[in-house]
Protein backbone atom coordinates (compact mmCIF):
# COMPACT_ATOMS: atom_id res chain seq x y z
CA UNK A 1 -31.08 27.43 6.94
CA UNK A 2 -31.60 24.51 4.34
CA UNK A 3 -31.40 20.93 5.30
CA UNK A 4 -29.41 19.03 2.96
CA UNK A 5 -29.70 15.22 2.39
CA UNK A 6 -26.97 12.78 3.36
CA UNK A 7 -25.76 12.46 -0.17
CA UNK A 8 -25.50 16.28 -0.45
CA UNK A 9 -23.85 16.18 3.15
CA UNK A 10 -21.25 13.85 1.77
CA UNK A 11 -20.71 15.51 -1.24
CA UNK A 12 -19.73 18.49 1.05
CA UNK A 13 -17.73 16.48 3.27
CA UNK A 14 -15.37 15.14 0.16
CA UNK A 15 -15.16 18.72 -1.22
CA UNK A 16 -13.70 20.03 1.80
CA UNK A 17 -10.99 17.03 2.22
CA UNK A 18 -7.77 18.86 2.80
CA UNK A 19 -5.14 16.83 3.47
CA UNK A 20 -3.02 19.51 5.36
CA UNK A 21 -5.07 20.15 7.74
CA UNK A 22 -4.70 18.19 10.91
CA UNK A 23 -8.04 16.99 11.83
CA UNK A 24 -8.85 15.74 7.62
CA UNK A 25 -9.21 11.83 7.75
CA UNK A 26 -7.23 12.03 4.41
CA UNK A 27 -3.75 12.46 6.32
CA UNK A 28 -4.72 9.43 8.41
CA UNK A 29 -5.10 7.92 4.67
CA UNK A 30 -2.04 9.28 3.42
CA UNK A 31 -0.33 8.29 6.26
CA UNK A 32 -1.33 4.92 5.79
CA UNK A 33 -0.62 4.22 2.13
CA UNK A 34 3.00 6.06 2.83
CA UNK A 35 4.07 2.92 4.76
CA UNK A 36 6.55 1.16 2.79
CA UNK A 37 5.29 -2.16 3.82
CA UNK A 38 1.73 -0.86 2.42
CA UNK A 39 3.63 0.00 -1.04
CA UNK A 40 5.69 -3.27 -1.25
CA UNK A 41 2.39 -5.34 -0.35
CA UNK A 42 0.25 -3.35 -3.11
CA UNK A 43 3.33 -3.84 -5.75
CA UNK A 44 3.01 -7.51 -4.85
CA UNK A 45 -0.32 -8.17 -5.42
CA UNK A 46 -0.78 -5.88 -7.91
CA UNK A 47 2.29 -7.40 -10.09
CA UNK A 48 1.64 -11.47 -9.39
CA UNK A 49 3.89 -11.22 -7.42
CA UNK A 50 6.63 -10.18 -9.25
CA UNK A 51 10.39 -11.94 -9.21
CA UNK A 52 12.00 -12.30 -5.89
CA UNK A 53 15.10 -10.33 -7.60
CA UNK A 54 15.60 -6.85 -6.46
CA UNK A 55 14.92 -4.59 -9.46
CA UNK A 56 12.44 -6.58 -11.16
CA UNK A 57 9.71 -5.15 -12.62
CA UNK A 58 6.36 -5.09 -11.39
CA UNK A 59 4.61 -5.12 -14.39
CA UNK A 60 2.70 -8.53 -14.00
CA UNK A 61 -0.70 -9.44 -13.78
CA UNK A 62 -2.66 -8.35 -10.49
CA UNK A 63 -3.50 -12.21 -8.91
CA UNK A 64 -4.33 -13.68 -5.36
CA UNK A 65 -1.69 -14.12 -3.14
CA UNK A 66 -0.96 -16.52 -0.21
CA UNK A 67 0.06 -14.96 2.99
CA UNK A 68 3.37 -17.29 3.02
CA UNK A 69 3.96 -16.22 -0.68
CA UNK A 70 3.82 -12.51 0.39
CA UNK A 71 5.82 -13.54 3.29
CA UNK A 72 8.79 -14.96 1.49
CA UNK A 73 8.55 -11.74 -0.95
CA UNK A 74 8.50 -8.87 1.17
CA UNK A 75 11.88 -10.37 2.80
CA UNK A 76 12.60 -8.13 6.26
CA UNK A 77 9.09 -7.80 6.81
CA UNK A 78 7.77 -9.17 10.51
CA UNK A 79 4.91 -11.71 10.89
CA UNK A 80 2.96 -8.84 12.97
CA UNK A 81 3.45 -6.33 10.47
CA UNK A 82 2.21 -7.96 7.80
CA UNK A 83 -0.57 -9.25 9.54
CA UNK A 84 -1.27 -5.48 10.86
CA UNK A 85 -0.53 -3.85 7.92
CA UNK A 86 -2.47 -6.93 5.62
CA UNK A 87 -5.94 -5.89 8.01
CA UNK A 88 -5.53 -2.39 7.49
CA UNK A 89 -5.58 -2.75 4.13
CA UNK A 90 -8.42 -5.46 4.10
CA UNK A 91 -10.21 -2.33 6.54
CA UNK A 92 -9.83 0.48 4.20
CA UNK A 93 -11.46 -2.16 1.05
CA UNK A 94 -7.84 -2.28 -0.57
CA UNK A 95 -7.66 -6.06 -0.28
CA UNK A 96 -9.78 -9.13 0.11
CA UNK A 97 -8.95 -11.48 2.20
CA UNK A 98 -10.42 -15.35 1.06
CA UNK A 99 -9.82 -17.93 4.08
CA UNK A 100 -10.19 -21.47 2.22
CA UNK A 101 -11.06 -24.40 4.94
CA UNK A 102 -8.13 -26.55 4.01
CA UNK A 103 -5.97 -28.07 7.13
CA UNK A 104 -4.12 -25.75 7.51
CA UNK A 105 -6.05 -22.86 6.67
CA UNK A 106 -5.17 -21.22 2.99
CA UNK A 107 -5.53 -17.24 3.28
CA UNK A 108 -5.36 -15.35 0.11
CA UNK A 109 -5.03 -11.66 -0.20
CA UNK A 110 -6.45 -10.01 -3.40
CA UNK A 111 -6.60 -5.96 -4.51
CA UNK A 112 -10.30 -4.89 -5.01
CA UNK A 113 -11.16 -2.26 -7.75
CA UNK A 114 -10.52 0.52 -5.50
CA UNK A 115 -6.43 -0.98 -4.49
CA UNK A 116 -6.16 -1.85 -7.96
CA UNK A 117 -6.01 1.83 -8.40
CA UNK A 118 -4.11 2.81 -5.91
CA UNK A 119 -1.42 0.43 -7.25
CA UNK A 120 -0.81 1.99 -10.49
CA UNK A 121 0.60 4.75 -8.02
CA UNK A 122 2.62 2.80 -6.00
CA UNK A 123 4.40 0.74 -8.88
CA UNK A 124 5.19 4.04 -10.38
CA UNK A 125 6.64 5.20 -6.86
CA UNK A 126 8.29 2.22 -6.58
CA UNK A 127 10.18 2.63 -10.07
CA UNK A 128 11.18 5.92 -9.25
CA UNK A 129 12.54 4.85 -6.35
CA UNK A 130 14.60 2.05 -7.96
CA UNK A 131 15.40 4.11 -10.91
CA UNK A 132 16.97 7.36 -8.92
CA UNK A 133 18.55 4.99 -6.15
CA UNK A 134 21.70 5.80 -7.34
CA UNK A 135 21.45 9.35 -7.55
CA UNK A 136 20.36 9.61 -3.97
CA UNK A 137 22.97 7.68 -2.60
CA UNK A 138 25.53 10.18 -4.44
CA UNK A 139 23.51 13.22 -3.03
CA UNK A 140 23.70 11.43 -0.04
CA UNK A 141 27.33 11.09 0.35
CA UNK A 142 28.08 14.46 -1.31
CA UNK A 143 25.96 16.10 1.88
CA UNK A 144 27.24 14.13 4.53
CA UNK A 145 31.09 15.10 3.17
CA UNK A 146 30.05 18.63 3.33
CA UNK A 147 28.61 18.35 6.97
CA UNK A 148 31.69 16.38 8.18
């Protein structure tokens, strides 16, 4: 038997990712960035924030955000899940989180490299999503007529 490094080990370890099996820490991932509160907060940040309008489009530049300014743009969202969902995010290295000693504190929330990439994804999920809405709803109302 050969002993491998910890580099090599890892190496391994990525090669076998498979997200469907159940035990592969990449469907805890997946689960995670699947959240719609995940892909609205990533779209954000990613975007400048964007417009407040539904439909606008996210194609700003990626800048620090205020926790009251993502707040007031991902309206419906909770004050617990954005804090939960925010620290996940800060966990996995998506975000940075920059606490400014100001009274009262200024938080800002930031995408790193690695979220940065992750939100070219998500704005492209999130335009699909906009762009098809209306075909949905038809298909939508078309099944639930048939199942009636």
């Amino acid at each position: 038997m050969t002993t491998m490094t910890a580099a090599q080990k890892r190496a391994q370890a990525k090669a076998e990712y498979d997200a469907f099996l159940a035990a592969c820490p990449s469907r805890k991932l997946l689960d995670r960035i699947s959240d719609k509160w995940v892909t609205l907060i990533l779209a954000a940040l990613g975007s400048g924030g964007g417009s407040p309008e539904p439909g606008a489009d996210c194609a700003g530049e990626p800048r620090s955000m205020r926790y009251s300014e993502l707040s007031r743009q991902l309206a419906g969202v909770s004050q617990k899940m954005l804090t939960q969902t925010l620290r996940s995010l800060e966990r996995d290295g998506l975000i940075t989180r920059t606490a400014t000693p100001t009274v009262p504190v200024t938080v800002c929330y930031e995408l790193t490299d690695l979220g940065l990439s992750l939100h070219q994804l998500m704005r492209g999920l999130k335009a699909w999503a906009e762009m098809h809405m209306d075909d949905v709803l038809a298909n939508r109302a078309t099944y639930d007529a048939g199942a009636a």
